[in-house]
Amino acid sequence: MIDTFIKFLTYEKRASPHTITSYHTDLLQFHAFLKHHAPGLPTEKADHQEIRAWIVDLANKQNTARSINRKVSTLRSYYKFLQQREYIKQNPTHKVKALKANYPLPHFVQNNDLFELLDQCTFTKDFPGYRDRLILELFYGAGIRLSELINLETDLVNLSDATLKVRGKGAKERIIPFPKSLAELIKRYLDMKNTFFKGDSFHHYLLVTNKGDQLYPMMVYRTVRKYLDQYTTIDKRSPHVMRHTFATHLLDNGADLHAIKDLLGHATLAATQVYTHNSTEQLKKIFKQAHPKA
């Protein structure tokens, strides 16, 4: 049944490859636990007691509460699928409560550091240099995910309207506005791209490697890290930090939380509310610096 569920995620839900891999890994891990803990018991026949036993086993192996909750969330989706398909009558995860976990605040780049990077960093005046700068500008200017950046097609970028269309989680599409200055950068990048590849239009992706292939995650990670290393000392320096920075800066400048939710492509407001904590911490910092009795 695990394979059937994975096919459902892949072809019907159109989940991202990362999500599919995570779900598959979690379910195989639970299957392996059952094979040792309750030999002969298939995953679809497990009840809440087996799931709780797995949680205890994960905790004993030093898994964090956050990691365990994510794995249990996988089981919730799996058994919900089985129940909807009438393979089981009751979802055993309904009797399983999430563990209390401390979720760290999202890391983000301070305004001054980011503006210094984008305005003062010396990017090479060739195709790789223009591409690297555009990668950073798109993350900060549109708040898109890594997977959305890699799969962004040139035809989905509207320069006259300064908007782009991305396909997010679950293949959900959304239109995101971006700064006019970014539109000018994209124009210059496309000119450089046409010159670099001598007018060949063999690739429909906006951002490509020096060989014209689609970008891959590790390359983007290295690119973002390379430039952030020069201008910030925050612990995490990744593409997702740029997305966090986009959201945090919008909120700090008075943007409505619901609007930020739509721009980020979050399914629920709860996922967006974590950024309010960053803004609260910023207010506390300002208060301590400015108030005479702080």
Coordinates of C-alpha atoms in Angstrom, one line a residue:
M1 CA 0.0 0.0 0.0
I2 CA 2.9 2.3 0.5
D3 CA 3.8 2.2 -3.2
T4 CA 0.1 3.0 -4.0
F5 CA 0.2 6.0 -1.7
I6 CA 3.5 7.2 -3.3
K7 CA 1.9 7.0 -6.8
F8 CA -1.0 9.0 -5.5
L9 CA 1.3 11.7 -4.2
T10 CA 3.3 11.7 -7.5
Y11 CA 0.5 11.6 -10.1
E12 CA -2.6 12.9 -8.4
K13 CA -1.3 15.3 -5.8
R14 CA 1.7 16.2 -7.9
A15 CA 3.8 16.7 -4.8
S16 CA 7.3 17.9 -5.1
P17 CA 10.2 15.4 -5.4
H18 CA 11.5 16.4 -2.0
T19 CA 8.1 15.8 -0.4
I20 CA 7.7 12.4 -2.1
T21 CA 11.2 11.4 -1.0
S22 CA 10.5 12.4 2.6
Y23 CA 7.2 10.6 2.8
H24 CA 8.6 7.5 1.2
T25 CA 11.5 7.5 3.6
D26 CA 9.3 7.9 6.7
L27 CA 6.9 5.2 5.6
L28 CA 9.7 2.7 4.9
Q29 CA 11.2 3.6 8.3
F30 CA 7.8 2.8 10.0
H31 CA 7.5 -0.4 8.0
A32 CA 11.0 -1.5 9.1
F33 CA 10.0 -0.7 12.7
L34 CA 6.8 -2.8 12.4
K35 CA 8.8 -5.7 10.9
H36 CA 10.9 -5.8 14.0
H37 CA 8.3 -4.8 16.6
A38 CA 5.3 -6.7 15.2
P39 CA 6.5 -9.2 12.6
G40 CA 3.9 -9.9 9.9
L41 CA 1.8 -6.8 10.6
P42 CA 1.3 -4.7 7.5
T43 CA 1.4 -0.9 7.8
E44 CA -2.3 -0.6 6.9
K45 CA -3.2 -2.8 9.9
A46 CA -1.2 -0.9 12.5
D47 CA -3.1 0.8 15.3
H48 CA -2.3 3.8 17.6
Q49 CA -0.4 1.7 20.0
E50 CA 2.2 0.7 17.3
I51 CA 2.5 4.3 16.2
R52 CA 3.1 5.4 19.8
A53 CA 5.7 2.7 20.2
W54 CA 7.4 4.0 17.1
I55 CA 7.4 7.5 18.6
V56 CA 9.0 6.2 21.7
D57 CA 11.6 4.3 19.7
L58 CA 12.4 7.5 17.6
A59 CA 12.7 9.5 20.8
N60 CA 15.1 6.9 22.3
K61 CA 17.2 7.3 19.2
Q62 CA 17.6 11.0 19.9
N63 CA 15.2 12.2 17.2
T64 CA 14.0 15.8 17.9
A65 CA 10.3 16.4 18.7
R66 CA 10.1 18.4 15.5
S67 CA 11.5 15.5 13.4
I68 CA 9.1 13.0 15.1
N69 CA 6.1 15.3 14.5
R70 CA 7.0 15.5 10.8
K71 CA 7.1 11.7 10.6
V72 CA 3.8 11.4 12.4
S73 CA 2.4 13.9 9.9
T74 CA 3.4 11.6 7.2
L75 CA 1.5 8.7 8.8
R76 CA -1.6 11.0 9.2
S77 CA -1.6 11.6 5.4
Y78 CA -1.0 8.0 4.7
Y79 CA -3.8 6.7 6.9
K80 CA -6.1 9.4 5.7
F81 CA -5.5 8.2 2.1
L82 CA -6.2 4.6 3.2
Q83 CA -9.4 5.7 4.9
Q84 CA -10.6 7.7 1.9
R85 CA -10.0 4.7 -0.3
E86 CA -11.9 2.5 2.2
Y87 CA -8.9 0.3 2.9
I88 CA -9.4 1.0 6.6
K89 CA -12.3 2.1 8.6
Q90 CA -10.6 4.3 11.2
N91 CA -7.5 6.5 11.1
P92 CA -5.2 5.3 13.9
T93 CA -3.4 8.6 14.1
H94 CA -6.5 10.3 15.5
K95 CA -5.5 9.0 18.9
V96 CA -1.9 10.2 18.6
K97 CA -1.0 13.7 19.8
A98 CA 1.9 15.8 18.5
L99 CA 4.9 16.3 20.8
K100 CA 5.6 19.7 22.2
A101 CA 8.4 21.2 20.2
N102 CA 10.4 24.4 20.1
Y103 CA 10.4 25.7 16.6
P104 CA 13.3 28.1 15.9
L105 CA 12.6 31.5 14.4
P106 CA 13.3 31.7 10.7
H107 CA 16.8 33.2 9.9
F108 CA 16.8 36.3 7.8
V109 CA 19.3 38.8 6.5
Q110 CA 19.3 42.3 8.0
N111 CA 18.3 45.2 5.7
N112 CA 21.7 46.8 5.6
D113 CA 23.5 43.6 4.9
L114 CA 21.2 42.6 2.1
F115 CA 21.1 46.0 0.4
E116 CA 24.9 46.1 0.6
L117 CA 25.1 42.8 -1.1
L118 CA 22.6 43.6 -3.9
D119 CA 23.8 47.2 -4.4
Q120 CA 27.6 47.1 -3.8
C121 CA 28.7 43.5 -4.6
T122 CA 30.8 43.3 -7.7
F123 CA 29.2 40.7 -10.0
T124 CA 31.2 39.7 -13.1
K125 CA 29.9 41.4 -16.3
D126 CA 29.3 38.1 -18.1
F127 CA 26.6 35.5 -18.3
P128 CA 27.5 33.7 -15.0
G129 CA 27.6 37.0 -13.2
Y130 CA 24.3 38.2 -14.4
R131 CA 22.8 34.8 -13.6
D132 CA 24.1 34.8 -10.1
R133 CA 22.8 38.3 -9.4
L134 CA 19.4 37.4 -10.8
I135 CA 19.2 34.3 -8.6
L136 CA 19.6 36.5 -5.5
E137 CA 17.3 39.2 -6.8
L138 CA 14.5 36.7 -7.6
F139 CA 14.7 35.1 -4.2
Y140 CA 14.5 38.5 -2.4
G141 CA 12.3 40.3 -4.9
A142 CA 9.7 37.6 -5.3
G143 CA 10.1 35.3 -2.3
I144 CA 10.0 32.2 -4.4
R145 CA 11.0 28.7 -3.3
L146 CA 14.2 27.0 -4.6
S147 CA 12.1 24.5 -6.6
E148 CA 10.1 27.4 -8.1
L149 CA 13.2 29.2 -9.1
I150 CA 14.7 26.2 -10.8
N151 CA 11.5 25.4 -12.7
L152 CA 10.7 29.0 -13.6
E153 CA 10.1 29.2 -17.4
T154 CA 11.0 32.3 -19.4
D155 CA 7.5 32.5 -20.9
L156 CA 6.0 32.8 -17.4
V157 CA 7.8 36.0 -16.7
N158 CA 5.8 39.1 -17.8
L159 CA 8.3 42.0 -18.0
S160 CA 5.7 44.6 -19.0
D161 CA 3.5 43.8 -16.1
A162 CA 6.4 43.0 -13.7
T163 CA 4.8 39.7 -12.6
L164 CA 5.8 36.0 -12.8
K165 CA 3.8 32.8 -12.6
V166 CA 5.2 30.0 -10.5
R167 CA 4.0 26.5 -9.8
G168 CA 4.2 25.8 -6.1
K169 CA 3.5 22.9 -3.9
G170 CA 0.8 20.6 -5.2
A171 CA 1.2 22.2 -8.6
K172 CA -0.7 25.2 -7.4
E173 CA -0.1 28.3 -9.6
R174 CA 0.2 31.8 -8.3
I175 CA 1.2 35.2 -9.8
I176 CA 3.8 37.2 -8.0
P177 CA 4.6 40.9 -8.6
F178 CA 8.2 41.9 -8.5
P179 CA 10.1 45.3 -8.5
K180 CA 10.5 47.3 -11.7
S181 CA 14.2 47.3 -11.1
L182 CA 14.2 43.5 -11.3
A183 CA 12.4 43.7 -14.7
E184 CA 15.4 45.7 -16.0
L185 CA 17.8 43.1 -14.6
I186 CA 15.9 40.3 -16.3
K187 CA 16.0 42.1 -19.6
R188 CA 19.8 42.5 -19.4
Y189 CA 20.2 38.9 -18.3
L190 CA 18.2 37.7 -21.3
D191 CA 20.3 39.8 -23.6
M192 CA 23.4 38.3 -22.1
K193 CA 22.0 34.8 -22.2
N194 CA 21.2 35.1 -26.0
T195 CA 24.7 36.4 -26.6
F196 CA 26.3 33.7 -24.5
F197 CA 24.5 30.9 -26.3
K198 CA 24.6 32.6 -29.7
G199 CA 20.9 33.0 -29.9
D200 CA 20.1 29.3 -29.4
S201 CA 16.7 29.0 -27.7
F202 CA 17.0 25.3 -26.9
H203 CA 16.0 25.8 -23.3
H204 CA 12.7 27.1 -21.9
Y205 CA 13.9 27.7 -18.4
L206 CA 14.8 31.2 -17.4
L207 CA 17.9 30.3 -15.4
V208 CA 20.4 27.8 -16.8
T209 CA 23.9 26.6 -16.2
N210 CA 26.9 27.6 -18.3
K211 CA 26.1 24.6 -20.5
G212 CA 22.5 25.6 -20.9
D213 CA 21.1 22.9 -18.7
Q214 CA 18.5 23.4 -16.0
L215 CA 19.8 24.6 -12.7
Y216 CA 20.1 22.1 -9.9
P217 CA 19.6 22.6 -6.2
M218 CA 23.3 22.3 -5.0
M219 CA 24.4 24.8 -7.6
V220 CA 21.9 27.4 -6.3
Y221 CA 22.8 26.6 -2.7
R222 CA 26.5 27.2 -3.5
T223 CA 25.7 30.4 -5.3
V224 CA 23.6 31.9 -2.5
R225 CA 26.1 30.8 0.1
K226 CA 29.0 32.3 -1.8
Y227 CA 27.6 35.8 -1.8
L228 CA 25.9 35.8 1.6
D229 CA 29.2 34.7 3.2
Q230 CA 30.6 38.0 2.2
Y231 CA 28.0 40.2 3.8
T232 CA 26.3 38.5 6.7
T233 CA 27.3 36.3 9.7
I234 CA 24.0 34.6 10.3
D235 CA 24.2 30.9 11.0
K236 CA 22.2 29.8 8.0
R237 CA 22.9 31.2 4.5
S238 CA 20.7 29.3 2.1
P239 CA 18.0 30.0 -0.6
H240 CA 15.3 29.6 2.0
V241 CA 16.9 32.3 4.1
M242 CA 16.4 34.7 1.2
R243 CA 12.7 33.7 1.1
H244 CA 12.5 34.3 4.9
T245 CA 14.1 37.7 4.4
F246 CA 11.5 38.6 1.7
A247 CA 8.7 37.8 4.1
T248 CA 10.2 39.4 7.2
H249 CA 11.1 42.7 5.4
L250 CA 7.5 42.9 4.0
L251 CA 6.0 42.4 7.5
D252 CA 8.4 44.9 9.1
N253 CA 7.3 47.5 6.5
G254 CA 3.6 47.0 7.3
A255 CA 2.5 44.4 4.7
D256 CA -0.7 42.6 5.6
L257 CA -0.1 39.0 6.8
H258 CA -2.8 37.6 4.5
A259 CA -1.1 39.2 1.5
I260 CA 2.3 37.8 2.5
K261 CA 0.6 34.4 2.8
D262 CA -0.6 34.6 -0.8
L263 CA 2.7 35.8 -2.1
L264 CA 4.6 33.0 -0.4
G265 CA 2.0 30.4 -1.6
H266 CA 1.3 29.1 1.9
A267 CA -1.8 26.9 2.2
T268 CA -2.7 28.3 5.7
L269 CA -2.1 31.4 7.6
A270 CA -0.5 29.4 10.4
A271 CA 2.6 28.8 8.2
T272 CA 3.0 32.6 7.7
Q273 CA 2.5 33.7 11.3
V274 CA 6.0 32.5 12.3
Y275 CA 7.2 35.7 10.7
T276 CA 5.3 37.8 13.2
H277 CA 7.7 36.5 15.9
N278 CA 10.7 37.8 14.0
S279 CA 9.0 41.3 13.8
T280 CA 8.3 41.1 17.6
E281 CA 11.9 40.3 18.3
Q282 CA 12.9 43.3 16.1
L283 CA 10.6 45.5 18.1
K284 CA 12.1 44.3 21.4
K285 CA 15.6 45.0 20.1
I286 CA 14.6 48.5 19.2
F287 CA 12.9 49.0 22.5
K288 CA 16.0 47.9 24.5
Q289 CA 18.2 50.2 22.5
A290 CA 15.9 53.3 22.7
H291 CA 14.0 53.2 26.0
P292 CA 15.9 54.8 28.9
K293 CA 14.7 52.1 31.4
A294 CA 14.9 49.1 29.1

